[in-house]
């Protein structure tokens, strides 16, 4: 058996601006770290290994939280895509006292590991807090779908895909106020490790709360592609990509990005 280890950490955005969020996992929690085979885009992921960490009724874990899990290396093929995922449950909220309960933290970005030159140790898996809703006011999330493609000005072979060692940030923004910063309504992040390339067109789906959408406002989709371990900009969307309101598309949005020279 092989072993992969690392730490569970809050997202970079949360670390730099935590606000009122406590950067900790509270008492009565169950932290589940899973190694997943995510090779097939149109099929459920397969769990290859799991580490479960429990906090007692009077125990608090501050971030970073270490983890370590084992897996059968003989079953791994070089062409597979593997990733780590984390879910944190409030076991104390389970009516039956069982293992499941309310979801409190979750990893929202893809953390590729082991194959395709990705790390096998000292992996940082970022998590975000799950918003708490009053059961009487839960509203299902909508999804804005689309794909990203290179602009016609991008020369070959750069127009074949994005990566390796890149992070893609796709944001749904309220850009109604010309004299004020845009407001982020929803976003999706895609992380690509060493030797990992995602070909164009790149599909995306941004979750958003329809209660935050005002038909009088203007909304747009923005795309930035940066180097994985720095903020160096590689690609960016340069046109206004209006969506949702004022007869703009609500699905299958096409976003063009340009290569930064």
CSV table of C-alpha atoms in Angstrom, one decimal:
chain,number,residue,atom,x,y,z
A,1,UNK,CA,0.0,0.0,0.0
A,2,UNK,CA,1.1,3.6,-0.7
A,3,UNK,CA,0.4,6.7,1.3
A,4,UNK,CA,-0.4,10.3,0.5
A,5,UNK,CA,-0.4,13.0,3.1
A,6,UNK,CA,-0.9,16.7,3.5
A,7,UNK,CA,-3.0,19.3,5.3
A,8,UNK,CA,-6.5,20.7,5.1
A,9,UNK,CA,-6.4,24.5,4.9
A,10,UNK,CA,-8.9,27.4,4.4
A,11,UNK,CA,-9.0,28.9,0.9
A,12,UNK,CA,-6.5,31.7,0.1
A,13,UNK,CA,-9.3,34.2,0.0
A,14,UNK,CA,-10.5,33.2,3.4
A,15,UNK,CA,-7.0,33.2,4.9
A,16,UNK,CA,-6.4,36.8,3.7
A,17,UNK,CA,-9.9,38.1,4.7
A,18,UNK,CA,-11.6,35.8,7.2
A,19,UNK,CA,-14.1,38.3,8.3
A,20,UNK,CA,-16.2,36.7,11.1
A,21,UNK,CA,-15.4,33.1,9.9
A,22,UNK,CA,-13.6,31.1,12.6
A,23,UNK,CA,-10.7,29.3,10.9
A,24,UNK,CA,-11.3,26.0,12.7
A,25,UNK,CA,-13.3,22.9,12.8
A,26,UNK,CA,-15.6,22.8,15.8
A,27,UNK,CA,-16.5,20.1,18.3
A,28,UNK,CA,-18.5,17.1,17.2
A,29,UNK,CA,-17.2,17.2,13.7
A,30,UNK,CA,-16.2,14.5,11.1
A,31,UNK,CA,-13.6,15.4,8.6
A,32,UNK,CA,-13.5,13.1,5.5
A,33,UNK,CA,-10.5,13.3,3.2
A,34,UNK,CA,-10.9,11.1,0.0
A,35,UNK,CA,-8.6,10.1,-2.8
A,36,UNK,CA,-10.8,10.0,-5.9
A,37,UNK,CA,-10.4,8.7,-9.5
A,38,UNK,CA,-12.0,11.5,-11.5
A,39,UNK,CA,-10.8,10.3,-14.9
A,40,UNK,CA,-14.3,10.0,-16.4
A,41,UNK,CA,-16.1,13.3,-16.8
A,42,UNK,CA,-19.5,11.7,-17.5
A,43,UNK,CA,-19.4,9.2,-14.6
A,44,UNK,CA,-19.3,9.4,-10.8
A,45,UNK,CA,-15.8,9.5,-9.2
A,46,UNK,CA,-14.4,6.4,-7.6
A,47,UNK,CA,-13.1,6.5,-4.0
A,48,UNK,CA,-9.6,4.9,-3.8
A,49,UNK,CA,-8.7,5.8,-0.2
A,50,UNK,CA,-10.1,7.7,2.7
A,51,UNK,CA,-9.0,9.3,6.0
A,52,UNK,CA,-11.6,10.1,8.6
A,53,UNK,CA,-10.8,12.5,11.4
A,54,UNK,CA,-13.2,13.0,14.4
A,55,UNK,CA,-13.3,15.8,16.9
A,56,UNK,CA,-14.8,15.1,20.3
A,57,UNK,CA,-17.6,17.1,21.9
A,58,UNK,CA,-15.1,19.5,23.5
A,59,UNK,CA,-12.3,19.5,20.9
A,60,UNK,CA,-11.5,22.2,18.3
A,61,UNK,CA,-9.0,21.7,15.4
A,62,UNK,CA,-7.3,24.8,14.1
A,63,UNK,CA,-6.2,24.9,10.5
A,64,UNK,CA,-4.0,23.5,9.0
A,65,UNK,CA,-5.3,20.0,9.8
A,66,UNK,CA,-3.0,17.2,8.9
A,67,UNK,CA,-4.2,14.1,7.1
A,68,UNK,CA,-2.8,10.8,5.8
A,69,UNK,CA,-4.5,8.1,3.8
A,70,UNK,CA,-3.4,4.8,2.1
A,71,UNK,CA,-4.3,3.5,-1.3
A,72,UNK,CA,-3.3,0.5,-3.5
A,73,UNK,CA,-0.6,1.9,-5.9
A,74,UNK,CA,-0.9,-1.3,-8.1
A,75,UNK,CA,-4.3,-0.2,-9.3
A,76,UNK,CA,-3.2,3.2,-10.5
A,77,UNK,CA,-2.5,3.8,-14.1
A,78,UNK,CA,-0.4,6.8,-15.4
A,79,UNK,CA,-3.3,8.0,-17.6
A,80,UNK,CA,-5.7,8.3,-14.7
A,81,UNK,CA,-6.7,11.6,-13.2
A,82,UNK,CA,-6.7,11.5,-9.4
A,83,UNK,CA,-7.8,14.2,-7.0
A,84,UNK,CA,-8.3,14.9,-3.2
A,85,UNK,CA,-11.6,16.1,-1.9
A,86,UNK,CA,-12.6,17.1,1.7
A,87,UNK,CA,-16.0,17.3,3.3
A,88,UNK,CA,-16.6,18.3,7.0
A,89,UNK,CA,-19.8,17.3,8.8
A,90,UNK,CA,-21.3,18.5,12.1
A,91,UNK,CA,-22.0,15.1,13.6
A,92,UNK,CA,-23.8,16.6,16.5
A,93,UNK,CA,-26.5,17.9,14.2
A,94,UNK,CA,-27.4,14.4,13.1
A,95,UNK,CA,-30.8,13.5,14.6
A,96,UNK,CA,-29.9,9.8,14.9
A,97,UNK,CA,-26.4,10.5,16.2
A,98,UNK,CA,-24.9,8.7,13.2
A,99,UNK,CA,-21.9,9.7,11.1
A,100,UNK,CA,-23.6,12.1,8.7
A,101,UNK,CA,-24.8,15.5,9.7
A,102,UNK,CA,-24.9,19.1,8.5
A,103,UNK,CA,-22.1,19.9,6.0
A,104,UNK,CA,-19.9,22.7,7.4
A,105,UNK,CA,-16.8,22.8,5.1
A,106,UNK,CA,-16.1,21.5,1.6
A,107,UNK,CA,-13.3,21.6,-0.9
A,108,UNK,CA,-14.5,23.6,-4.0
A,109,UNK,CA,-11.4,23.4,-6.3
A,110,UNK,CA,-9.9,20.4,-7.9
A,111,UNK,CA,-6.7,19.3,-6.2
A,112,UNK,CA,-4.9,16.9,-8.6
A,113,UNK,CA,-2.4,14.4,-7.1
A,114,UNK,CA,-0.1,11.4,-7.8
A,115,UNK,CA,-0.4,11.0,-11.6
A,116,UNK,CA,0.6,13.4,-14.5
A,117,UNK,CA,3.5,14.9,-12.4
A,118,UNK,CA,1.2,16.0,-9.5
A,119,UNK,CA,2.4,15.7,-5.9
A,120,UNK,CA,2.0,12.7,-3.7
A,121,UNK,CA,3.0,14.3,-0.4
A,122,UNK,CA,2.6,17.6,1.5
A,123,UNK,CA,-0.6,18.4,-0.5
A,124,UNK,CA,-2.7,21.4,0.7
A,125,UNK,CA,-6.4,20.9,0.1
A,126,UNK,CA,-8.3,24.2,0.4
A,127,UNK,CA,-11.8,24.2,1.9
A,128,UNK,CA,-14.6,26.8,2.1
A,129,UNK,CA,-17.3,27.1,4.7
A,130,UNK,CA,-20.8,26.0,3.7
A,131,UNK,CA,-23.4,28.8,4.2
A,132,UNK,CA,-26.0,28.1,6.8
A,133,UNK,CA,-29.6,28.6,5.7
A,134,UNK,CA,-32.8,28.8,7.6
A,135,UNK,CA,-34.8,25.7,6.5
A,136,UNK,CA,-37.8,27.9,5.8
A,137,UNK,CA,-35.9,30.0,3.3
A,138,UNK,CA,-33.7,27.6,1.3
A,139,UNK,CA,-33.6,28.5,-2.4
A,140,UNK,CA,-32.1,26.0,-4.9
A,141,UNK,CA,-29.0,27.3,-6.7
A,142,UNK,CA,-29.1,28.0,-10.4
A,143,UNK,CA,-26.2,27.1,-12.7
A,144,UNK,CA,-24.9,29.3,-15.5
A,145,UNK,CA,-23.3,27.0,-18.0
A,146,UNK,CA,-20.9,27.7,-20.9
A,147,UNK,CA,-17.5,27.1,-22.4
A,148,UNK,CA,-14.2,28.9,-22.8
A,149,UNK,CA,-12.4,29.1,-26.1
A,150,UNK,CA,-9.4,31.1,-27.4
A,151,UNK,CA,-10.0,34.2,-29.4
A,152,UNK,CA,-9.3,34.1,-33.1
A,153,UNK,CA,-6.1,36.2,-32.6
A,154,UNK,CA,-4.4,33.4,-30.5
A,155,UNK,CA,-1.8,31.6,-32.7
A,156,UNK,CA,-1.3,27.9,-32.9
A,157,UNK,CA,-0.2,25.9,-30.9
A,158,UNK,CA,-1.3,28.1,-28.0
A,159,UNK,CA,-4.9,27.7,-29.0
A,160,UNK,CA,-5.1,24.0,-28.1
A,161,UNK,CA,-5.6,24.3,-24.4
A,162,UNK,CA,-4.6,25.7,-20.9
A,163,UNK,CA,-2.0,24.2,-18.6
A,164,UNK,CA,0.1,22.8,-17.1
A,165,UNK,CA,0.6,24.5,-13.7
A,166,UNK,CA,-2.3,26.9,-14.1
A,167,UNK,CA,-5.4,28.0,-12.2
A,168,UNK,CA,-8.6,29.2,-14.0
A,169,UNK,CA,-11.0,31.5,-12.3
A,170,UNK,CA,-14.4,32.0,-13.9
A,171,UNK,CA,-16.6,34.6,-12.1
A,172,UNK,CA,-20.1,35.8,-12.5
A,173,UNK,CA,-20.1,39.5,-11.7
A,174,UNK,CA,-22.6,42.3,-11.1
A,175,UNK,CA,-21.1,45.2,-13.2
A,176,UNK,CA,-24.0,47.5,-12.9
A,177,UNK,CA,-22.2,50.4,-11.2
A,178,UNK,CA,-19.6,52.0,-13.4
A,179,UNK,CA,-18.0,54.0,-10.6
A,180,UNK,CA,-17.7,51.1,-8.1
A,181,UNK,CA,-16.0,47.7,-8.1
A,182,UNK,CA,-17.9,44.8,-9.5
A,183,UNK,CA,-19.6,42.4,-7.1
A,184,UNK,CA,-18.9,38.6,-7.3
A,185,UNK,CA,-22.2,36.6,-7.5
A,186,UNK,CA,-20.6,33.2,-8.1
A,187,UNK,CA,-17.4,31.6,-9.3
A,188,UNK,CA,-15.7,28.4,-10.3
A,189,UNK,CA,-12.0,27.5,-10.0
A,190,UNK,CA,-10.1,24.9,-12.0
A,191,UNK,CA,-6.6,23.9,-10.9
A,192,UNK,CA,-4.2,22.1,-13.3
A,193,UNK,CA,-1.1,20.5,-12.0
A,194,UNK,CA,2.2,19.6,-13.6
A,195,UNK,CA,1.9,18.0,-17.1
A,196,UNK,CA,-1.9,18.5,-16.9
A,197,UNK,CA,-3.6,20.3,-19.8
A,198,UNK,CA,-7.3,20.9,-20.4
A,199,UNK,CA,-8.2,21.3,-24.1
A,200,UNK,CA,-10.4,24.0,-25.5
A,201,UNK,CA,-13.3,24.4,-25.4
A,202,UNK,CA,-13.3,24.3,-21.6
A,203,UNK,CA,-16.7,23.7,-20.1
A,204,UNK,CA,-17.8,25.6,-16.9
A,205,UNK,CA,-20.8,25.8,-14.6
A,206,UNK,CA,-21.2,28.6,-12.0
A,207,UNK,CA,-23.6,28.2,-9.2
A,208,UNK,CA,-25.5,31.3,-8.1
A,209,UNK,CA,-28.4,32.3,-5.9
A,210,UNK,CA,-31.3,33.6,-8.1
A,211,UNK,CA,-32.4,35.8,-5.2
A,212,UNK,CA,-29.3,37.9,-5.8
A,213,UNK,CA,-30.2,38.6,-9.5
A,214,UNK,CA,-32.0,41.9,-10.2
A,215,UNK,CA,-33.5,42.2,-13.7
A,216,UNK,CA,-32.5,45.9,-13.7
A,217,UNK,CA,-28.8,45.1,-13.2
A,218,UNK,CA,-26.1,44.1,-15.6
A,219,UNK,CA,-24.1,40.8,-15.1
A,220,UNK,CA,-21.0,39.6,-16.9
A,221,UNK,CA,-18.7,36.6,-16.9
A,222,UNK,CA,-15.0,37.1,-16.4
A,223,UNK,CA,-12.2,34.6,-17.0
A,224,UNK,CA,-8.6,34.8,-15.7
A,225,UNK,CA,-5.9,32.2,-16.1
A,226,UNK,CA,-2.8,32.5,-13.8
A,227,UNK,CA,0.3,30.5,-13.1
A,228,UNK,CA,-0.5,28.0,-10.3
A,229,UNK,CA,2.2,29.1,-7.9
A,230,UNK,CA,2.1,32.9,-8.6
A,231,UNK,CA,-0.3,35.6,-9.7
A,232,UNK,CA,1.3,35.9,-13.2
A,233,UNK,CA,-1.5,36.3,-15.7
A,234,UNK,CA,-1.5,33.9,-18.7
A,235,UNK,CA,-4.9,34.4,-20.3
A,236,UNK,CA,-7.8,36.8,-19.8
A,237,UNK,CA,-11.2,37.6,-21.2
A,238,UNK,CA,-11.1,41.0,-22.8
A,239,UNK,CA,-14.7,41.5,-23.9
A,240,UNK,CA,-17.8,42.2,-21.9
A,241,UNK,CA,-19.7,38.9,-21.7
A,242,UNK,CA,-23.1,39.9,-20.5
A,243,UNK,CA,-25.5,37.2,-19.1
A,244,UNK,CA,-28.8,36.6,-17.3
A,245,UNK,CA,-30.6,39.9,-17.7
A,246,UNK,CA,-31.6,42.3,-20.5
A,247,UNK,CA,-32.1,39.6,-23.1
A,248,UNK,CA,-28.5,38.2,-22.5
A,249,UNK,CA,-28.1,34.4,-22.5
A,250,UNK,CA,-28.8,32.4,-19.4
A,251,UNK,CA,-27.0,29.2,-20.5
A,252,UNK,CA,-24.4,27.9,-23.0
A,253,UNK,CA,-22.4,31.1,-22.8
A,254,UNK,CA,-19.3,31.3,-25.0
A,255,UNK,CA,-16.4,33.2,-23.5
A,256,UNK,CA,-13.3,34.1,-25.6
A,257,UNK,CA,-9.9,34.6,-23.8
A,258,UNK,CA,-6.7,36.1,-25.1
A,259,UNK,CA,-3.2,35.0,-24.5
A,260,UNK,CA,-1.0,37.5,-22.5
A,261,UNK,CA,2.1,38.1,-24.5
